[in-house]
DNA sequence: GTGGTCTAGACCACT
DNA sequence: GTGGTCTAGACCACC
């Protein structure tokens, strides 16, 4: 029960998450070209090296791949992307459930709350 | 569609939220005495002035009240606490829905996901 | 049949290989503490960041692990080290066979050559 | 036990080695004409002067000889070529043994490893 | 112009 | 004093 303040998550991890979301959401589409390191770094106003680190990590995860002088591409392996989606959605849901339970809500109450605020 | 990095939420807002949660969760019970500013500030390792600011805000919201020389107390108005609970749960739920929708999930899918990761 | 000149392998990859060898050879022993990033960087006369990159990679491979403020340690998983040994020895052997075959030597001749230059 | 980085072997030494290998392997056959300095330099994308230096050295070793106006020829002394082959194979083998021993392998183990990765 | 690598130097949290 | 992160700025190979 601590006071863990302010998401001090390293920037490059936040970058990874944001780019992951964009890939999952189809902002960067499967098989298509990504913006260059420098463009992304500029847009996020971080140092190109930091963005590079994030992208390398994403490459390690198999979500993107790079062609030496041509740029970076989103993987054409749709399953890989689907996997990332399941992973992220689980993470968001777990965090959400944790916060709601801290409010003293039962899982039934939580579901009813989601139903209440959903769109139709 | 920005790169809003790192929880740059002001510290005192984070403090407010955490204390709100504790009141709602019953860590600090309705009608009972709160820890002193100094104690809270120490525990959260923030400047007492910052904690003071947070508590004043909570007082303005009607969640706590102070007796001149006796310290601070959680409100005995249970409805007020219930209201804060509804408020926070709405906030969490909205944030959650927003993130999940960004992943391209429909509200039906989202509900199914919550069901999937619930306990029992 | 090219003129691939001078091992232009990135420095950090060379660092990884050298450290791998030291771990396998027991210079850095299983479970024991490694020199600090700065010491290693100084000894290899590279930038600490470059050494850091090498060590991170080795951590990803499971050969070393780091304790936040305490330093880095060689894994106590001996199998992992044995695996790295097999891997490296295969690499060295393949390179060796390739070079020898380029000289027009049959694998039988190669083996006889190794026997000839072995000790005792 | 140093960090001798990156094949910092002078380029002309690398050229010598590569040409030696080609002569031994019969790419440039005993008694036959060699490509011109210009051709070789172009192929290896080095300065003709550098290639010239390499060829002079090979001439000093007796592996090639030059006819004033006619170009360069591979020596017709087959023994000389055989000698170079033995020499190179010894060098490769020594290097190989050194690396494998650094991994802590006995010479018996090394032989077994070569047997394991040989063809047939 | 691209990704990749490297250096120099700094700051942070933790102990 | 440790590992970890970040920035700024540079150079390289490849097309």
Coordinates of C-alpha atoms (C1' of nucleotides) in Angstrom, one line a residue:
Chain A
X1 CA 0.0 0.0 0.0
X2 CA 2.6 2.5 -1.1
X3 CA 2.7 6.0 -2.5
X4 CA 4.3 5.0 -5.8
X5 CA 4.4 8.3 -7.4
X6 CA 4.3 9.4 -10.9
X7 CA 4.9 6.9 -13.7
X8 CA 8.6 7.0 -13.7
X9 CA 8.6 4.3 -16.4
X10 CA 11.7 4.9 -18.6
X11 CA 10.8 6.9 -21.7
X12 CA 11.9 4.2 -24.1
X13 CA 9.4 1.8 -22.5
X14 CA 6.6 4.3 -22.9
X15 CA 7.7 4.7 -26.5
X16 CA 7.5 1.0 -27.0
X17 CA 4.0 0.9 -25.6
X18 CA 2.8 3.8 -27.7
X19 CA 4.2 2.3 -30.9
X20 CA 2.8 -1.1 -30.0
X21 CA -0.7 0.5 -29.6
X22 CA -0.3 2.2 -33.0
X23 CA 0.6 -1.0 -34.7
X24 CA -2.3 -2.9 -33.1
X25 CA -4.7 0.0 -33.9
X26 CA -3.5 -0.1 -37.5
X27 CA -2.0 3.4 -37.5
X28 CA 1.1 1.6 -38.7
X29 CA -0.2 -1.2 -40.8
X30 CA 1.1 -4.7 -41.2
X31 CA 3.7 -5.0 -43.9
X32 CA 3.8 -1.2 -44.5
X33 CA 6.6 1.2 -43.9
X34 CA 7.1 3.0 -40.6
X35 CA 8.2 6.6 -40.2
X36 CA 12.0 7.0 -39.9
X37 CA 13.7 7.0 -36.6
X38 CA 14.3 10.7 -36.9
X39 CA 10.7 11.5 -37.7
X40 CA 9.4 9.4 -34.8
X41 CA 12.0 10.9 -32.5
X42 CA 11.1 14.4 -33.6
X43 CA 7.4 13.8 -33.2
X44 CA 7.8 12.4 -29.7
X45 CA 10.5 15.0 -28.9
X46 CA 13.0 12.5 -27.7
X47 CA 16.6 11.9 -28.7
X48 CA 16.9 9.7 -31.8
X49 CA 19.0 7.3 -29.8
X50 CA 16.1 6.8 -27.3
X51 CA 13.7 6.1 -30.2
X52 CA 16.2 3.8 -31.7
X53 CA 16.4 1.8 -28.5
X54 CA 12.6 1.5 -28.5
X55 CA 12.5 0.4 -32.1
X56 CA 15.3 -2.2 -31.6
X57 CA 13.3 -3.6 -28.7
X58 CA 10.2 -3.8 -30.9
X59 CA 12.3 -5.5 -33.5
X60 CA 13.5 -8.1 -31.0
X61 CA 9.8 -8.7 -30.1
X62 CA 9.1 -9.4 -33.8
X63 CA 6.7 -6.6 -34.3
X64 CA 8.8 -4.7 -36.8
X65 CA 11.8 -5.4 -38.9
X66 CA 14.3 -3.2 -40.6
X67 CA 15.8 -3.1 -44.0
X68 CA 19.3 -1.7 -43.9
X69 CA 18.9 1.4 -46.0
X70 CA 15.3 1.3 -46.8
X71 CA 13.6 1.9 -43.5
X72 CA 11.6 0.0 -41.0
X73 CA 8.5 -2.1 -41.7
X74 CA 5.7 -3.4 -39.5
X75 CA 5.8 -7.2 -39.5
X76 CA 3.5 -8.9 -42.0
X77 CA 3.0 -11.7 -39.4
X78 CA -0.6 -10.8 -38.3
X79 CA -0.6 -13.4 -35.6
X80 CA 2.3 -11.6 -33.9
X81 CA 0.3 -8.4 -33.9
X82 CA -2.7 -10.2 -32.5
X83 CA -0.6 -11.6 -29.8
X84 CA 0.6 -8.2 -28.8
X85 CA -3.0 -7.0 -28.7
X86 CA -4.1 -9.8 -26.4
X87 CA -1.0 -9.0 -24.2
X88 CA -1.7 -5.3 -24.0
X89 CA -5.4 -5.8 -23.4
X90 CA -4.7 -8.2 -20.6
X91 CA -2.3 -5.6 -19.1
X92 CA -4.8 -2.8 -19.3
X93 CA -7.6 -5.0 -17.9
X94 CA -5.4 -6.2 -15.0
X95 CA -4.5 -2.6 -14.1
X96 CA -8.1 -1.6 -14.3
X97 CA -9.3 -4.4 -12.1
X98 CA -6.6 -3.6 -9.6
X99 CA -7.6 0.0 -9.3
X100 CA -11.3 -0.8 -9.1
X101 CA -10.8 -3.4 -6.4
X102 CA -8.8 -0.9 -4.4
X103 CA -12.0 1.1 -4.3
X104 CA -13.6 -1.9 -2.6
X105 CA -15.6 -3.0 -5.6
X106 CA -16.4 -6.7 -6.3
X107 CA -15.8 -8.0 -9.8
X108 CA -19.5 -8.1 -10.3
X109 CA -19.8 -4.5 -9.5
X110 CA -16.9 -3.7 -11.8
X111 CA -18.5 -5.4 -14.7
X112 CA -21.8 -3.6 -14.1
X113 CA -19.8 -0.4 -14.1
X114 CA -18.2 -1.1 -17.4
X115 CA -21.7 -2.0 -18.8
X116 CA -22.9 1.3 -17.5
X117 CA -20.3 3.5 -19.2
X118 CA -20.1 1.5 -22.5
X119 CA -21.3 3.0 -25.7
X120 CA -23.8 1.2 -27.8
Chain B
X1 CA -2.9 11.1 -31.1
X2 CA 0.1 12.5 -29.2
X3 CA 3.1 11.2 -27.3
X4 CA 2.0 12.5 -23.9
X5 CA 4.9 11.0 -22.0
X6 CA 5.3 10.0 -18.4
X7 CA 2.6 10.7 -15.8
X8 CA 3.5 14.3 -15.4
X9 CA 0.4 14.8 -13.2
X10 CA 1.3 17.2 -10.4
X11 CA 2.3 15.4 -7.2
X12 CA -0.5 17.0 -5.1
X13 CA -3.1 15.6 -7.5
X14 CA -1.6 12.1 -7.2
X15 CA -1.7 12.6 -3.4
X16 CA -5.4 13.5 -3.6
X17 CA -6.2 10.5 -5.6
X18 CA -4.4 8.1 -3.3
X19 CA -6.0 9.5 -0.2
X20 CA -9.4 9.5 -1.9
X21 CA -8.9 5.8 -2.6
X22 CA -7.9 5.1 1.0
X23 CA -11.0 6.8 2.3
X24 CA -13.2 5.0 -0.2
X25 CA -11.6 1.7 0.6
X26 CA -12.0 2.3 4.3
X27 CA -8.4 2.6 5.2
X28 CA -9.3 5.9 6.7
X29 CA -12.8 5.3 8.0
X30 CA -15.8 7.6 8.0
X31 CA -15.8 9.8 11.1
X32 CA -12.4 8.7 12.3
X33 CA -9.2 10.6 12.7
X34 CA -6.7 10.9 9.9
X35 CA -2.9 10.7 10.3
X36 CA -1.3 14.1 10.7
X37 CA 0.1 16.1 7.8
X38 CA 3.6 15.4 9.0
X39 CA 3.0 11.6 9.2
X40 CA 1.4 11.5 5.8
X41 CA 4.1 13.7 4.2
X42 CA 6.7 11.5 5.7
X43 CA 5.1 8.3 4.5
X44 CA 4.7 9.6 1.0
X45 CA 8.1 11.3 1.2
X46 CA 6.8 14.6 -0.1
X47 CA 7.2 18.1 1.4
X48 CA 4.6 18.7 4.1
X49 CA 3.4 21.8 2.2
X50 CA 2.5 19.6 -0.7
X51 CA 0.6 17.2 1.5
X52 CA -1.1 20.2 3.1
X53 CA -2.3 21.4 -0.3
X54 CA -3.7 18.0 -1.1
X55 CA -5.6 17.8 2.2
X56 CA -7.0 21.3 1.8
X57 CA -8.3 20.3 -1.6
X58 CA -9.9 17.2 -0.1
X59 CA -11.5 19.4 2.6
X60 CA -12.9 21.6 -0.1
X61 CA -14.4 18.5 -1.7
X62 CA -16.0 17.7 1.6
X63 CA -14.3 14.4 2.1
X64 CA -12.4 15.5 5.2
X65 CA -12.8 18.2 7.8
X66 CA -10.5 19.7 10.3
X67 CA -11.1 20.5 13.9
X68 CA -9.0 23.5 14.8
X69 CA -6.7 21.9 17.4
X70 CA -7.7 18.3 17.2
X71 CA -6.6 17.3 13.7
X72 CA -8.4 16.1 10.6
X73 CA -11.3 13.7 10.4
X74 CA -12.8 11.8 7.5
X75 CA -16.3 13.1 6.8
X76 CA -19.1 11.2 8.5
X77 CA -21.3 11.9 5.5
X78 CA -21.3 8.5 3.9
X79 CA -23.1 9.7 0.8
X80 CA -20.2 12.1 0.1
X81 CA -17.8 9.2 0.2
X82 CA -20.1 7.1 -2.1
X83 CA -20.1 10.0 -4.5
X84 CA -16.4 10.1 -4.6
X85 CA -16.4 6.4 -5.2
X86 CA -18.7 6.7 -8.2
X87 CA -16.6 9.6 -9.5
X88 CA -13.3 7.7 -9.3
X89 CA -14.8 4.5 -10.7
X90 CA -16.2 6.5 -13.6
X91 CA -12.8 8.0 -14.2
X92 CA -11.0 4.7 -14.1
X93 CA -13.6 3.1 -16.4
X94 CA -13.4 5.9 -18.9
X95 CA -9.6 5.7 -19.0
X96 CA -9.8 1.9 -19.4
X97 CA -12.4 2.1 -22.2
X98 CA -10.3 4.7 -24.0
X99 CA -7.2 2.6 -23.9
X100 CA -9.0 -0.6 -25.0
X101 CA -10.8 1.3 -27.8
X102 CA -7.4 2.5 -29.0
X103 CA -6.5 -1.1 -29.5
X104 CA -9.4 -1.4 -31.9
X105 CA -11.7 -3.3 -29.6
X106 CA -15.4 -2.9 -29.6
X107 CA -17.2 -2.4 -26.3
X108 CA -18.6 -5.9 -26.6
X109 CA -15.1 -7.3 -26.9
X110 CA -14.0 -5.2 -24.0
X111 CA -16.7 -6.5 -21.7
X112 CA -15.8 -10.0 -22.7
X113 CA -12.2 -9.3 -21.9
X114 CA -13.1 -8.1 -18.4
X115 CA -15.2 -11.2 -17.9
X116 CA -12.3 -13.3 -19.0
X117 CA -9.8 -11.8 -16.5
X118 CA -12.2 -11.4 -13.5
X119 CA -11.7 -13.6 -10.5
X120 CA -13.8 -16.7 -9.4
Chain C
X1 CA 34.5 -15.4 -53.2
X2 CA 34.8 -11.9 -52.0
X3 CA 37.3 -9.6 -50.4
X4 CA 35.5 -9.1 -47.1
X5 CA 38.1 -7.0 -45.4
X6 CA 38.9 -6.5 -41.8
X7 CA 36.4 -7.8 -39.2
X8 CA 34.1 -4.8 -39.1
X9 CA 32.0 -6.5 -36.5
X10 CA 30.5 -3.8 -34.2
X11 CA 32.5 -3.3 -31.1
X12 CA 29.7 -4.3 -28.8
X13 CA 29.4 -7.6 -30.5
X14 CA 33.1 -8.2 -30.0
X15 CA 32.7 -7.2 -26.4
X16 CA 29.9 -9.7 -26.0
X17 CA 32.0 -12.5 -27.5
X18 CA 35.0 -11.7 -25.3
X19 CA 33.0 -11.6 -22.1
X20 CA 31.2 -14.8 -23.2
X21 CA 34.6 -16.5 -23.5
X22 CA 35.7 -15.3 -20.1
X23 CA 32.5 -16.6 -18.5
X24 CA 32.9 -20.0 -20.2
X25 CA 36.6 -20.1 -19.3
X26 CA 35.7 -19.3 -15.7
X27 CA 37.6 -16.0 -15.6
X28 CA 34.2 -14.7 -14.4
X29 CA 32.8 -17.5 -12.3
X30 CA 29.3 -18.7 -12.1
X31 CA 27.4 -16.9 -9.4
X32 CA 30.2 -14.5 -8.7
X33 CA 30.3 -10.8 -9.2
X34 CA 31.5 -9.2 -12.4
X35 CA 33.6 -6.1 -12.7
X36 CA 31.6 -2.9 -12.9
X37 CA 30.5 -1.4 -16.2
X38 CA 33.0 1.3 -15.8
X39 CA 35.9 -1.0 -15.0
X40 CA 35.2 -3.2 -18.0
X41 CA 34.8 -0.2 -20.2
X42 CA 38.0 1.3 -19.0
X43 CA 39.9 -2.0 -19.5
X44 CA 38.5 -2.5 -23.0
X45 CA 38.9 1.3 -23.7
X46 CA 35.4 1.7 -24.9
X47 CA 32.7 4.1 -23.9
X48 CA 30.7 2.9 -20.8
X49 CA 27.6 3.0 -22.9
X50 CA 29.0 0.6 -25.4
X51 CA 30.0 -1.8 -22.7
X52 CA 26.6 -1.3 -21.1
X53 CA 25.0 -2.3 -24.4
X54 CA 27.1 -5.5 -24.5
X55 CA 26.2 -6.4 -20.9
X56 CA 22.5 -5.8 -21.5
X57 CA 22.6 -8.1 -24.4
X58 CA 24.4 -10.7 -22.3
X59 CA 21.7 -10.3 -19.7
X60 CA 19.0 -10.9 -22.3
X61 CA 20.9 -14.1 -23.2
X62 CA 20.7 -15.1 -19.6
X63 CA 24.4 -15.3 -19.0
X64 CA 24.5 -12.6 -16.5
X65 CA 22.0 -10.7 -14.3
X66 CA 22.2 -7.4 -12.5
X67 CA 21.3 -6.3 -9.1
X68 CA 20.2 -2.7 -9.1
X69 CA 22.8 -1.1 -6.9
X70 CA 25.0 -4.0 -6.2
X71 CA 26.6 -4.9 -9.4
X72 CA 26.3 -7.6 -12.0
X73 CA 26.7 -11.3 -11.5
X74 CA 27.4 -14.3 -13.7
X75 CA 24.4 -16.6 -13.8
X76 CA 24.4 -19.5 -11.4
X77 CA 22.7 -21.6 -14.1
X78 CA 25.6 -23.7 -15.2
X79 CA 23.6 -25.3 -18.0
X80 CA 23.2 -21.9 -19.6
X81 CA 26.9 -21.4 -19.6
X82 CA 27.5 -24.9 -21.0
X83 CA 25.1 -24.0 -23.7
X84 CA 27.0 -20.9 -24.6
X85 CA 30.2 -23.0 -24.7
X86 CA 28.7 -25.5 -27.1
X87 CA 27.5 -22.6 -29.2
X88 CA 30.8 -20.8 -29.4
X89 CA 32.8 -24.0 -30.0
X90 CA 30.5 -24.8 -32.9
X91 CA 31.0 -21.3 -34.3
X92 CA 34.8 -21.5 -34.0
X93 CA 34.8 -25.0 -35.5
X94 CA 32.6 -24.0 -38.5
X95 CA 34.8 -21.0 -39.2
X96 CA 37.9 -23.2 -39.0
X97 CA 36.5 -25.8 -41.3
X98 CA 35.5 -23.2 -43.8
X99 CA 39.0 -21.7 -43.9
X100 CA 40.7 -25.1 -44.2
X101 CA 38.3 -26.2 -46.9
X102 CA 39.1 -23.1 -48.9
X103 CA 42.7 -24.3 -48.9
X104 CA 41.4 -27.4 -50.7
X105 CA 41.7 -29.7 -47.8
X106 CA 39.3 -32.6 -47.2
X107 CA 37.8 -33.1 -43.8
X108 CA 40.0 -36.1 -43.3
X109 CA 43.1 -34.0 -44.0
X110 CA 41.8 -31.3 -41.7
X111 CA 41.4 -33.7 -38.8
X112 CA 44.9 -35.1 -39.4
X113 CA 46.2 -31.6 -39.3
X114 CA 44.6 -30.9 -36.0
X115 CA 46.0 -34.1 -34.6
X116 CA 49.4 -33.1 -35.8
X117 CA 49.4 -29.7 -34.0
X118 CA 47.7 -30.8 -30.8
X119 CA 49.7 -30.9 -27.6
X120 CA 51.4 -33.9 -25.9
Chain D
X1 CA 44.2 -11.7 -21.8
X2 CA 43.5 -8.4 -23.5
X3 CA 40.6 -6.8 -25.4
X4 CA 42.3 -6.9 -28.8
X5 CA 39.5 -5.5 -30.8
X6 CA 38.5 -5.6 -34.4
X7 CA 40.7 -7.2 -37.0
X8 CA 43.1 -4.3 -37.1
X9 CA 45.4 -6.3 -39.4
X10 CA 46.8 -4.0 -42.1
X11 CA 44.9 -4.2 -45.3
X12 CA 47.8 -5.4 -47.4
X13 CA 48.3 -8.4 -45.0
X14 CA 44.7 -9.3 -45.5
X15 CA 45.2 -9.1 -49.3
X16 CA 48.3 -11.3 -49.1
X17 CA 46.4 -13.9 -47.2
X18 CA 43.4 -13.9 -49.6
X19 CA 45.7 -14.2 -52.7
X20 CA 47.7 -16.9 -51.0
X21 CA 44.5 -18.8 -50.4
X22 CA 43.4 -18.4 -54.0
X23 CA 46.8 -19.7 -55.2
X24 CA 46.7 -22.7 -52.9
X25 CA 43.1 -23.4 -53.8
X26 CA 44.0 -23.2 -57.4
X27 CA 41.9 -20.2 -58.3
X28 CA 45.1 -18.8 -59.7
X29 CA 46.9 -21.9 -61.1
X30 CA 50.5 -22.8 -60.9
X31 CA 52.4 -21.3 -63.9
X32 CA 49.4 -19.3 -65.2
X33 CA 49.0 -15.6 -65.5
X34 CA 47.5 -13.5 -62.6
X35 CA 45.0 -10.7 -63.1
X36 CA 46.6 -7.3 -63.3
X37 CA 47.2 -5.1 -60.3
X38 CA 44.5 -2.8 -61.5
X39 CA 42.0 -5.6 -61.8
X40 CA 42.8 -7.0 -58.4
X41 CA 42.7 -3.6 -56.8
X42 CA 39.4 -2.8 -58.4
X43 CA 37.9 -6.2 -57.3
X44 CA 39.1 -5.7 -53.7
X45 CA 38.2 -2.0 -53.8
X46 CA 41.6 -1.0 -52.5
X47 CA 44.1 1.5 -53.7
X48 CA 46.3 -0.1 -56.5
X49 CA 49.4 0.9 -54.4
X50 CA 48.2 -1.3 -51.6
X51 CA 47.6 -4.2 -53.9
X52 CA 51.0 -3.6 -55.4
X53 CA 52.6 -3.9 -52.0
X54 CA 50.8 -7.1 -51.4
X55 CA 51.9 -8.6 -54.7
X56 CA 55.5 -7.5 -54.1
X57 CA 55.5 -9.3 -50.8
X58 CA 54.1 -12.5 -52.5
X59 CA 56.8 -12.2 -55.0
X60 CA 59.4 -12.0 -52.2
X61 CA 57.9 -15.2 -50.8
X62 CA 58.3 -16.9 -54.1
X63 CA 54.7 -17.5 -54.8
X64 CA 54.5 -15.4 -57.8
X65 CA 57.0 -13.9 -60.2
X66 CA 56.7 -11.0 -62.7
X67 CA 57.8 -10.8 -66.3
X68 CA 58.9 -7.3 -67.0
X69 CA 56.3 -6.5 -69.7
X70 CA 54.1 -9.5 -69.6
X71 CA 52.5 -9.4 -66.2
X72 CA 52.6 -11.6 -63.2
X73 CA 52.5 -15.4 -63.0
X74 CA 51.9 -17.9 -60.3
X75 CA 55.1 -19.8 -59.5
X76 CA 55.5 -23.2 -61.3
X77 CA 57.3 -24.5 -58.3
X78 CA 54.6 -26.7 -56.8
X79 CA 56.5 -27.4 -53.7
X80 CA 56.6 -23.7 -52.9
X81 CA 52.8 -23.7 -53.1
X82 CA 52.5 -26.8 -51.0
X83 CA 54.7 -25.1 -48.4
X84 CA 52.4 -22.1 -48.3
X85 CA 49.5 -24.4 -47.8
X86 CA 51.2 -26.1 -44.9
X87 CA 52.1 -22.8 -43.5
X88 CA 48.6 -21.4 -43.7
X89 CA 46.9 -24.5 -42.4
X90 CA 49.2 -24.5 -39.4
X91 CA 48.3 -20.9 -38.8
X92 CA 44.6 -21.5 -39.0
X93 CA 44.9 -24.6 -36.8
X94 CA 47.0 -22.8 -34.2
X95 CA 44.5 -20.0 -34.0
X96 CA 41.7 -22.5 -33.8
X97 CA 43.3 -24.5 -31.0
X98 CA 44.0 -21.3 -29.1
X99 CA 40.4 -20.2 -29.2
X100 CA 39.1 -23.6 -28.2
X101 CA 41.5 -23.9 -25.4
X102 CA 40.4 -20.5 -24.1
X103 CA 37.0 -22.1 -23.8
X104 CA 38.6 -24.6 -21.4
X105 CA 38.5 -27.5 -23.8
X106 CA 41.1 -30.2 -23.8
X107 CA 42.8 -31.2 -27.1
X108 CA 40.9 -34.4 -27.0
X109 CA 37.6 -32.6 -26.7
X110 CA 38.6 -30.3 -29.5
X111 CA 39.3 -33.2 -31.8
X112 CA 36.0 -34.7 -30.9
X113 CA 34.3 -31.4 -31.7
X114 CA 35.9 -31.3 -35.2
X115 CA 34.8 -34.8 -35.8
X116 CA 31.3 -33.9 -34.8
X117 CA 30.9 -31.0 -37.2
X118 CA 32.8 -32.5 -40.1
X119 CA 30.9 -33.5 -43.3
X120 CA 30.1 -37.0 -44.4
Chain E
dG1 C1' 18.7 9.9 -46.7
dT2 C1' 18.4 5.4 -44.0
dG3 C1' 19.4 2.5 -40.1
dG4 C1' 23.3 1.4 -37.1
dT5 C1' 27.0 2.3 -34.1
dC6 C1' 29.8 5.0 -31.0
dT7 C1' 31.5 8.6 -27.8
dA8 C1' 31.2 12.0 -24.2
dG9 C1' 29.0 13.6 -20.6
dA10 C1' 25.2 14.0 -17.7
dC11 C1' 21.5 12.8 -14.2
dC12 C1' 18.8 9.6 -11.4
dA13 C1' 17.5 6.1 -7.7
dC14 C1' 19.1 3.3 -4.4
dT15 C1' 22.3 1.8 -0.5
Chain F
dG1 C1' 29.6 4.1 -6.0
dT2 C1' 26.3 1.0 -8.7
dG3 C1' 23.4 0.1 -12.8
dG4 C1' 20.2 2.5 -15.8
dT5 C1' 18.6 6.1 -18.7
dC6 C1' 19.0 10.1 -21.7
dT7 C1' 20.8 13.7 -24.7
dA8 C1' 23.7 15.7 -28.2
dG9 C1' 26.3 15.1 -31.8
dA10 C1' 29.1 12.4 -34.8
dC11 C1' 30.5 8.9 -38.3
dC12 C1' 29.7 4.8 -41.3
dA13 C1' 27.9 1.7 -45.0
dC14 C1' 24.6 1.1 -48.3
dC15 C1' 21.5 2.6 -52.1

